[in-house]
PDB file of C-alpha atoms in Angstrom:
ATOM      1  CA  MET A   1       0.000   0.000   0.000  1.00 97.00           C
ATOM      2  CA  LYS A   2       1.161   3.508  -0.861  1.00 98.00           C
ATOM      3  CA  ILE A   3       0.123   6.387   1.412  1.00 98.00           C
ATOM      4  CA  ASP A   4       0.602  10.066   0.589  1.00 98.00           C
ATOM      5  CA  ILE A   5      -0.127  12.743   3.201  1.00 98.00           C
ATOM      6  CA  LEU A   6      -0.770  16.379   2.269  1.00 98.00           C
ATOM      7  CA  THR A   7      -0.067  18.497   5.329  1.00 98.00           C
ATOM      8  CA  LEU A   8       1.291  21.811   6.581  1.00 97.00           C
ATOM      9  CA  PHE A   9       3.186  19.978   9.351  1.00 97.00           C
ATOM     10  CA  PRO A  10       4.900  16.825   8.018  1.00 97.00           C
ATOM     11  CA  GLU A  11       7.176  16.690  11.082  1.00 97.00           C
ATOM     12  CA  MET A  12       4.170  15.688  13.219  1.00 97.00           C
ATOM     13  CA  PHE A  13       4.129  12.266  11.543  1.00 97.00           C
ATOM     14  CA  TYR A  14       7.779  11.280  11.859  1.00 95.00           C
ATOM     15  CA  GLY A  15       7.623   9.729  15.335  1.00 95.00           C
ATOM     16  CA  PRO A  16       4.231   7.950  15.299  1.00 95.00           C
ATOM     17  CA  LEU A  17       4.512   6.558  11.758  1.00 95.00           C
ATOM     18  CA  ASN A  18       8.169   5.562  11.987  1.00 95.00           C
ATOM     19  CA  SER A  19       7.991   3.403  15.092  1.00 95.00           C
ATOM     20  CA  SER A  20       6.966  -0.116  16.053  1.00 94.00           C
ATOM     21  CA  ILE A  21       4.870  -2.133  13.580  1.00 95.00           C
ATOM     22  CA  LEU A  22       4.543   0.659  11.011  1.00 96.00           C
ATOM     23  CA  LYS A  23       8.308   1.122  10.911  1.00 96.00           C
ATOM     24  CA  LYS A  24       8.835  -2.592  10.230  1.00 96.00           C
ATOM     25  CA  ALA A  25       6.125  -2.587   7.539  1.00 97.00           C
ATOM     26  CA  GLN A  26       7.927   0.244   5.742  1.00 97.00           C
ATOM     27  CA  GLU A  27      11.307  -1.444   6.087  1.00 97.00           C
ATOM     28  CA  LYS A  28       9.840  -4.575   4.487  1.00 96.00           C
ATOM     29  CA  GLY A  29       8.360  -2.536   1.649  1.00 97.00           C
ATOM     30  CA  ILE A  30       4.785  -3.569   2.475  1.00 97.00           C
ATOM     31  CA  ILE A  31       3.774   0.055   3.040  1.00 98.00           C
ATOM     32  CA  THR A  32       5.256   3.256   1.625  1.00 98.00           C
ATOM     33  CA  ILE A  33       4.439   6.580   3.320  1.00 98.00           C
ATOM     34  CA  ASN A  34       5.238   9.947   1.738  1.00 98.00           C
ATOM     35  CA  TYR A  35       4.818  13.379   3.315  1.00 98.00           C
ATOM     36  CA  ILE A  36       3.973  16.319   1.044  1.00 98.00           C
ATOM     37  CA  ASN A  37       4.320  19.798   2.509  1.00 98.00           C
ATOM     38  CA  ILE A  38       1.520  21.922   1.073  1.00 98.00           C
ATOM     39  CA  ARG A  39       3.606  25.080   1.601  1.00 97.00           C
ATOM     40  CA  ASP A  40       6.054  23.835  -1.041  1.00 97.00           C
ATOM     41  CA  PHE A  41       3.348  24.467  -3.642  1.00 98.00           C
ATOM     42  CA  THR A  42       2.602  28.078  -2.716  1.00 97.00           C
ATOM     43  CA  THR A  43       3.746  30.905  -5.023  1.00 92.00           C
ATOM     44  CA  ASP A  44       4.433  33.801  -2.651  1.00 91.00           C
ATOM     45  CA  ARG A  45       7.708  34.392  -0.821  1.00 91.00           C
ATOM     46  CA  HIS A  46       6.097  33.798   2.589  1.00 92.00           C
ATOM     47  CA  HIS A  47       4.713  30.387   1.529  1.00 94.00           C
ATOM     48  CA  GLN A  48       1.253  31.339   2.756  1.00 95.00           C
ATOM     49  CA  ALA A  49      -1.180  28.428   2.455  1.00 96.00           C
ATOM     50  CA  ASP A  50      -4.163  30.192   4.046  1.00 96.00           C
ATOM     51  CA  ASP A  51      -6.164  33.369   3.556  1.00 96.00           C
ATOM     52  CA  LYS A  52      -9.123  35.304   4.983  1.00 95.00           C
ATOM     53  CA  PRO A  53     -12.544  33.787   4.236  1.00 94.00           C
ATOM     54  CA  TYR A  54     -14.837  35.415   1.690  1.00 95.00           C
ATOM     55  CA  GLY A  55     -17.877  36.836   3.481  1.00 94.00           C
ATOM     56  CA  GLY A  56     -15.879  37.619   6.607  1.00 91.00           C
ATOM     57  CA  GLY A  57     -15.702  35.713   9.861  1.00 89.00           C
ATOM     58  CA  ALA A  58     -13.112  34.533  12.352  1.00 87.00           C
ATOM     59  CA  GLY A  59     -10.008  32.579  11.450  1.00 91.00           C
ATOM     60  CA  MET A  60      -8.315  31.662   8.196  1.00 95.00           C
ATOM     61  CA  VAL A  61      -9.119  29.155   5.444  1.00 95.00           C
ATOM     62  CA  MET A  62      -6.635  26.884   3.657  1.00 96.00           C
ATOM     63  CA  LYS A  63      -6.264  27.939   0.020  1.00 97.00           C
ATOM     64  CA  VAL A  64      -7.344  25.710  -2.849  1.00 98.00           C
ATOM     65  CA  GLU A  65      -4.396  26.317  -5.224  1.00 97.00           C
ATOM     66  CA  PRO A  66      -1.481  24.838  -3.224  1.00 98.00           C
ATOM     67  CA  ILE A  67      -3.522  21.808  -2.168  1.00 98.00           C
ATOM     68  CA  ILE A  68      -4.563  21.000  -5.739  1.00 98.00           C
ATOM     69  CA  LYS A  69      -1.027  21.535  -7.027  1.00 98.00           C
ATOM     70  CA  ALA A  70       0.364  19.233  -4.311  1.00 98.00           C
ATOM     71  CA  TYR A  71      -2.248  16.638  -5.185  1.00 98.00           C
ATOM     72  CA  GLU A  72      -1.502  16.840  -8.913  1.00 98.00           C
ATOM     73  CA  ALA A  73       2.220  16.303  -8.255  1.00 98.00           C
ATOM     74  CA  ILE A  74       1.561  12.846  -6.757  1.00 98.00           C
ATOM     75  CA  PRO A  75       1.959   9.850  -9.123  1.00 96.00           C
ATOM     76  CA  LYS A  76      -1.381   8.022  -8.943  1.00 95.00           C
ATOM     77  CA  ASN A  77      -2.570   4.500  -9.578  1.00 91.00           C
ATOM     78  CA  ASN A  78      -5.995   3.459  -8.289  1.00 95.00           C
ATOM     79  CA  SER A  79      -5.721   6.248  -5.713  1.00 98.00           C
ATOM     80  CA  PHE A  80      -8.404   7.045  -3.126  1.00 98.00           C
ATOM     81  CA  THR A  81      -8.394  10.532  -1.608  1.00 98.00           C
ATOM     82  CA  ILE A  82      -9.533  11.169   1.971  1.00 98.00           C
ATOM     83  CA  MET A  83     -10.149  14.525   3.620  1.00 98.00           C
ATOM     84  CA  LEU A  84     -10.299  14.576   7.411  1.00 96.00           C
ATOM     85  CA  SER A  85     -13.477  16.416   8.325  1.00 94.00           C
ATOM     86  CA  PRO A  86     -15.984  16.570  11.225  1.00 91.00           C
ATOM     87  CA  GLN A  87     -18.785  16.272   8.665  1.00 92.00           C
ATOM     88  CA  GLY A  88     -17.356  13.026   7.266  1.00 95.00           C
ATOM     89  CA  ARG A  89     -18.290   9.386   7.651  1.00 97.00           C
ATOM     90  CA  LYS A  90     -17.565   8.128  11.173  1.00 96.00           C
ATOM     91  CA  PHE A  91     -14.416   5.983  11.258  1.00 97.00           C
ATOM     92  CA  ASN A  92     -14.733   2.440  12.618  1.00 95.00           C
ATOM     93  CA  GLN A  93     -13.240  -1.014  12.101  1.00 94.00           C
ATOM     94  CA  LYS A  94     -15.522  -1.768   9.150  1.00 93.00           C
ATOM     95  CA  LEU A  95     -14.283   1.327   7.334  1.00 97.00           C
ATOM     96  CA  ALA A  96     -10.687   0.462   8.286  1.00 97.00           C
ATOM     97  CA  ARG A  97     -11.123  -2.899   6.550  1.00 96.00           C
ATOM     98  CA  GLU A  98     -12.574  -1.217   3.463  1.00 97.00           C
ATOM     99  CA  LEU A  99      -9.622   1.161   3.239  1.00 98.00           C
ATOM    100  CA  SER A 100      -7.095  -1.647   3.779  1.00 97.00           C
ATOM    101  CA  GLN A 101      -8.164  -3.041   0.388  1.00 97.00           C
ATOM    102  CA  LYS A 102      -7.041   0.131  -1.409  1.00 98.00           C
ATOM    103  CA  GLU A 103      -3.724   0.285  -3.264  1.00 98.00           C
ATOM    104  CA  HIS A 104      -3.094   3.994  -2.759  1.00 98.00           C
ATOM    105  CA  LEU A 105      -4.481   6.344  -0.104  1.00 98.00           C
ATOM    106  CA  ILE A 106      -4.073  10.118  -0.193  1.00 98.00           C
ATOM    107  CA  PHE A 107      -4.837  12.072   3.000  1.00 98.00           C
ATOM    108  CA  ILE A 108      -5.572  15.809   3.075  1.00 98.00           C
ATOM    109  CA  CYS A 109      -5.044  17.318   6.526  1.00 98.00           C
ATOM    110  CA  GLY A 110      -6.874  20.554   7.225  1.00 95.00           C
ATOM    111  CA  HIS A 111      -6.006  23.346   9.636  1.00 89.00           C
ATOM    112  CA  TYR A 112      -7.332  26.714  10.795  1.00 85.00           C
ATOM    113  CA  GLU A 113     -11.078  27.213  10.184  1.00 86.00           C
ATOM    114  CA  GLY A 114     -11.155  24.675   7.369  1.00 91.00           C
ATOM    115  CA  ILE A 115     -10.317  24.011   3.721  1.00 96.00           C
ATOM    116  CA  ASP A 116     -11.635  25.824   0.674  1.00 97.00           C
ATOM    117  CA  GLU A 117     -14.772  23.914  -0.378  1.00 96.00           C
ATOM    118  CA  ARG A 118     -13.495  23.512  -3.934  1.00 97.00           C
ATOM    119  CA  VAL A 119     -10.874  21.012  -2.734  1.00 97.00           C
ATOM    120  CA  ARG A 120     -13.664  18.656  -1.714  1.00 97.00           C
ATOM    121  CA  GLN A 121     -15.490  19.202  -4.975  1.00 97.00           C
ATOM    122  CA  LEU A 122     -12.456  18.594  -7.153  1.00 98.00           C
ATOM    123  CA  ILE A 123     -10.442  15.733  -5.659  1.00 98.00           C
ATOM    124  CA  VAL A 124     -11.950  14.178  -2.513  1.00 98.00           C
ATOM    125  CA  ASP A 125     -13.403  10.643  -2.659  1.00 98.00           C
ATOM    126  CA  GLU A 126     -14.378  10.352   1.009  1.00 98.00           C
ATOM    127  CA  GLU A 127     -14.584  12.639   4.031  1.00 97.00           C
ATOM    128  CA  ILE A 128     -13.862  10.862   7.316  1.00 98.00           C
ATOM    129  CA  SER A 129     -14.302  11.890  10.950  1.00 97.00           C
ATOM    130  CA  ILE A 130     -12.729  10.040  13.885  1.00 97.00           C
ATOM    131  CA  GLY A 131     -15.256  11.375  16.397  1.00 96.00           C
ATOM    132  CA  ASP A 132     -17.490  14.184  17.543  1.00 95.00           C
ATOM    133  CA  TYR A 133     -14.853  16.483  18.972  1.00 93.00           C
ATOM    134  CA  ILE A 134     -12.539  19.180  17.629  1.00 91.00           C
ATOM    135  CA  LEU A 135      -8.803  18.785  16.962  1.00 93.00           C
ATOM    136  CA  THR A 136      -6.283  21.474  16.028  1.00 92.00           C
ATOM    137  CA  GLY A 137      -5.848  19.898  12.607  1.00 95.00           C
ATOM    138  CA  GLY A 138      -6.307  16.749  10.564  1.00 97.00           C
ATOM    139  CA  GLU A 139      -2.840  15.319  11.235  1.00 97.00           C
ATOM    140  CA  ILE A 140      -3.670  13.366  14.399  1.00 97.00           C
ATOM    141  CA  ALA A 141      -6.862  12.032  12.812  1.00 98.00           C
ATOM    142  CA  ALA A 142      -4.843  10.887   9.793  1.00 98.00           C
ATOM    143  CA  MET A 143      -2.390   9.072  12.093  1.00 98.00           C
ATOM    144  CA  VAL A 144      -5.251   7.222  13.783  1.00 98.00           C
ATOM    145  CA  ILE A 145      -6.702   6.072  10.466  1.00 98.00           C
ATOM    146  CA  ILE A 146      -3.330   5.108   8.986  1.00 98.00           C
ATOM    147  CA  ASP A 147      -2.410   3.049  12.049  1.00 97.00           C
ATOM    148  CA  ALA A 148      -5.768   1.235  12.080  1.00 97.00           C
ATOM    149  CA  VAL A 149      -5.729   0.588   8.322  1.00 98.00           C
ATOM    150  CA  ALA A 150      -2.066  -0.358   7.886  1.00 97.00           C
ATOM    151  CA  ARG A 151      -2.173  -3.169  10.453  1.00 95.00           C
ATOM    152  CA  LEU A 152      -4.878  -4.856   8.351  1.00 96.00           C
ATOM    153  CA  VAL A 153      -2.708  -4.947   5.230  1.00 96.00           C
ATOM    154  CA  PRO A 154      -1.484  -8.555   4.725  1.00 95.00           C
ATOM    155  CA  GLY A 155       2.018  -9.079   6.101  1.00 94.00           C
ATOM    156  CA  VAL A 156       2.089  -6.051   8.395  1.00 95.00           C
ATOM    157  CA  LEU A 157       1.245  -7.870  11.640  1.00 91.00           C
ATOM    158  CA  GLY A 158       2.969 -11.101  10.658  1.00 76.00           C
ATOM    159  CA  ASP A 159       0.236 -13.127  12.383  1.00 64.00           C
ATOM    160  CA  GLU A 160      -3.008 -12.650  10.443  1.00 59.00           C
ATOM    161  CA  VAL A 161      -4.980 -14.384  13.233  1.00 52.00           C
ATOM    162  CA  SER A 162      -4.160 -11.452  15.537  1.00 58.00           C
ATOM    163  CA  ALA A 163      -6.150  -9.012  13.421  1.00 58.00           C
ATOM    164  CA  GLU A 164      -9.088 -11.410  13.227  1.00 61.00           C
ATOM    165  CA  GLU A 165      -9.327 -11.832  17.026  1.00 60.00           C
ATOM    166  CA  GLU A 166      -8.955  -8.195  18.065  1.00 64.00           C
ATOM    167  CA  SER A 167     -11.667  -5.962  19.478  1.00 61.00           C
ATOM    168  CA  PHE A 168     -14.354  -4.869  16.996  1.00 71.00           C
ATOM    169  CA  SER A 169     -13.283  -7.464  14.388  1.00 70.00           C
ATOM    170  CA  ASP A 170     -16.701  -9.105  14.834  1.00 87.00           C
ATOM    171  CA  LEU A 171     -18.314  -6.143  16.648  1.00 88.00           C
ATOM    172  CA  LEU A 172     -17.233  -7.737  19.927  1.00 93.00           C
ATOM    173  CA  LEU A 173     -14.717  -6.569  22.518  1.00 92.00           C
ATOM    174  CA  GLU A 174     -11.775  -8.851  23.209  1.00 92.00           C
ATOM    175  CA  TYR A 175     -11.558 -11.382  26.015  1.00 93.00           C
ATOM    176  CA  PRO A 176      -9.125 -10.782  28.947  1.00 94.00           C
ATOM    177  CA  HIS A 177      -5.446 -11.639  28.405  1.00 94.00           C
ATOM    178  CA  TYR A 178      -2.991 -13.145  30.914  1.00 95.00           C
ATOM    179  CA  THR A 179       0.690 -14.062  31.012  1.00 94.00           C
ATOM    180  CA  ARG A 180       3.216 -15.002  33.710  1.00 94.00           C
ATOM    181  CA  PRO A 181       3.300 -14.959  36.697  1.00 96.00           C
ATOM    182  CA  ARG A 182       0.399 -17.303  37.400  1.00 95.00           C
ATOM    183  CA  ASN A 183      -0.349 -15.547  40.699  1.00 95.00           C
ATOM    184  CA  PHE A 184       0.203 -11.829  41.245  1.00 95.00           C
ATOM    185  CA  ARG A 185      -0.781 -10.287  44.584  1.00 95.00           C
ATOM    186  CA  GLY A 186      -3.455 -12.901  45.096  1.00 94.00           C
ATOM    187  CA  LEU A 187      -4.946 -12.598  41.620  1.00 93.00           C
ATOM    188  CA  GLU A 188      -4.858 -15.947  39.802  1.00 95.00           C
ATOM    189  CA  VAL A 189      -4.904 -16.708  36.093  1.00 95.00           C
ATOM    190  CA  PRO A 190      -8.218 -18.487  35.255  1.00 95.00           C
ATOM    191  CA  GLU A 191      -7.716 -22.246  35.574  1.00 96.00           C
ATOM    192  CA  VAL A 192      -9.183 -22.989  32.151  1.00 96.00           C
ATOM    193  CA  LEU A 193      -6.287 -21.161  30.441  1.00 96.00           C
ATOM    194  CA  LEU A 194      -3.854 -23.575  32.083  1.00 96.00           C
ATOM    195  CA  SER A 195      -5.812 -26.706  31.157  1.00 96.00           C
ATOM    196  CA  GLY A 196      -4.347 -27.258  27.691  1.00 96.00           C
ATOM    197  CA  ASN A 197      -7.872 -28.003  26.457  1.00 97.00           C
ATOM    198  CA  HIS A 198      -8.143 -25.705  23.434  1.00 97.00           C
ATOM    199  CA  LYS A 199     -11.856 -26.291  22.926  1.00 96.00           C
ATOM    200  CA  LYS A 200     -12.607 -25.200  26.496  1.00 97.00           C
ATOM    201  CA  ILE A 201     -10.240 -22.238  26.159  1.00 96.00           C
ATOM    202  CA  ASP A 202     -11.948 -21.097  22.947  1.00 96.00           C
ATOM    203  CA  LEU A 203     -15.379 -21.329  24.608  1.00 96.00           C
ATOM    204  CA  TRP A 204     -14.155 -19.418  27.659  1.00 96.00           C
ATOM    205  CA  ARG A 205     -12.693 -16.681  25.481  1.00 95.00           C
ATOM    206  CA  LYS A 206     -15.864 -16.357  23.427  1.00 96.00           C
ATOM    207  CA  LYS A 207     -17.956 -16.186  26.606  1.00 96.00           C
ATOM    208  CA  GLN A 208     -15.736 -13.488  28.122  1.00 95.00           C
ATOM    209  CA  SER A 209     -15.802 -11.535  24.874  1.00 94.00           C
ATOM    210  CA  LEU A 210     -19.605 -11.603  24.873  1.00 96.00           C
ATOM    211  CA  LEU A 211     -19.808 -10.593  28.544  1.00 96.00           C
ATOM    212  CA  ASN A 212     -17.305  -7.750  28.051  1.00 95.00           C
ATOM    213  CA  THR A 213     -19.307  -6.405  25.145  1.00 94.00           C
ATOM    214  CA  LEU A 214     -22.640  -6.746  26.944  1.00 95.00           C
ATOM    215  CA  PHE A 215     -21.456  -4.902  30.063  1.00 95.00           C
ATOM    216  CA  ARG A 216     -19.285  -2.249  28.381  1.00 95.00           C
ATOM    217  CA  ARG A 217     -20.588  -1.711  24.838  1.00 94.00           C
ATOM    218  CA  ARG A 218     -24.142  -3.032  24.644  1.00 95.00           C
ATOM    219  CA  ASP A 219     -24.697  -0.758  21.644  1.00 94.00           C
ATOM    220  CA  LEU A 220     -22.437  -3.032  19.580  1.00 92.00           C
ATOM    221  CA  LEU A 221     -24.576  -6.083  20.342  1.00 95.00           C
ATOM    222  CA  LYS A 222     -27.730  -4.209  19.341  1.00 95.00           C
ATOM    223  CA  VAL A 223     -26.191  -3.668  15.924  1.00 92.00           C
ATOM    224  CA  ARG A 224     -24.580  -7.113  15.642  1.00 94.00           C
ATOM    225  CA  GLY A 225     -27.191  -9.396  17.203  1.00 96.00           C
ATOM    226  CA  LEU A 226     -26.524 -12.777  18.860  1.00 96.00           C
ATOM    227  CA  THR A 227     -26.727 -16.344  17.615  1.00 96.00           C
ATOM    228  CA  LYS A 228     -28.609 -18.947  19.643  1.00 97.00           C
ATOM    229  CA  GLU A 229     -25.290 -20.467  20.749  1.00 96.00           C
ATOM    230  CA  GLU A 230     -23.984 -17.061  21.853  1.00 96.00           C
ATOM    231  CA  LYS A 231     -27.096 -16.433  23.943  1.00 96.00           C
ATOM    232  CA  ILE A 232     -26.531 -19.797  25.662  1.00 96.00           C
ATOM    233  CA  LEU A 233     -22.912 -18.809  26.395  1.00 96.00           C
ATOM    234  CA  LEU A 234     -24.098 -15.526  27.913  1.00 95.00           C
ATOM    235  CA  TRP A 235     -26.618 -17.283  30.156  1.00 96.00           C
ATOM    236  CA  GLN A 236     -23.843 -19.659  31.265  1.00 95.00           C
ATOM    237  CA  GLY A 237     -21.697 -16.617  32.028  1.00 93.00           C
ATOM    238  CA  PHE A 238     -24.478 -15.082  34.135  1.00 92.00           C
ATOM    239  CA  PHE A 239     -24.882 -18.335  36.034  1.00 94.00           C
ATOM    240  CA  GLU A 240     -21.134 -18.481  36.779  1.00 91.00           C
ATOM    241  CA  LEU A 241     -21.221 -14.868  37.997  1.00 90.00           C
ATOM    242  CA  ALA A 242     -24.157 -15.698  40.270  1.00 91.00           C
ATOM    243  CA  MET A 243     -22.174 -18.594  41.734  1.00 90.00           C
ATOM    244  CA  LEU A 244     -19.268 -16.248  42.482  1.00 87.00           C
ATOM    245  CA  ILE A 245     -21.623 -13.853  44.276  1.00 87.00           C
ATOM    246  CA  ASP A 246     -22.938 -16.712  46.437  1.00 87.00           C
ATOM    247  CA  GLU A 247     -19.380 -17.522  47.534  1.00 87.00           C
ATOM    248  CA  ILE A 248     -18.940 -14.034  49.054  1.00 86.00           C
ATOM    249  CA  PRO A 249     -19.757 -14.046  52.803  1.00 89.00           C
ATOM    250  CA  GLU A 250     -22.625 -11.874  54.007  1.00 87.00           C
ATOM    251  CA  ARG A 251     -21.724  -8.715  55.842  1.00 86.00           C
ATOM    252  CA  SER A 252     -23.680  -7.596  58.867  1.00 83.00           C
ATOM    253  CA  GLU A 253     -25.358  -4.195  58.706  1.00 76.00           C
TER     254      GLU A 253
END
């Protein structure tokens, strides 16, 4: 996958996108990330990429000319252009999977009061929002999307099963994870995980995943629904919780 980022602040990306898994993916040639400074395509000596809005009002607006020129300078092949915008489609794991199928992503990062509307009309394929809150610019939002999308590109994680089992992959939260030591300050690893019985472990994990989602993100289950077998697992989970409650001694008033 090729990723091009149009931004006024390319230095913001150097740490987050050149560390950990994304760094290894770039070293292997699985992903290529390029940073295009929009100011390099301005024509005045001050490299001004913004101007006062027509009609008046507070703040400044990013100019159309340098953005379009920067965009036109990018070699394209099956490219898909994204503008980070609060009015865009809400980003989630489903959209991350859709974008991971693209060969070439181009991100346009806004700043100030916004971007000249003609940029959207001329070159944008999709506007995307990462949530209902306001950021200083589109750079951090672009980092979030790139990180979520890149890890779904084949070969990036190394273990494709990892991506399939993570939170939201099936609109379910993940089950709890444990590693050594077996006992830490009185808290024990669940016995089933030490049993070696992979069928029982898989059932336990699915049950915990369902319970986690029910208690913490019930809205996901309302969208996803439950199979008959999953409802049985949830009832079993409730029964086990009830048994744990019964084991707790009563406290006098």
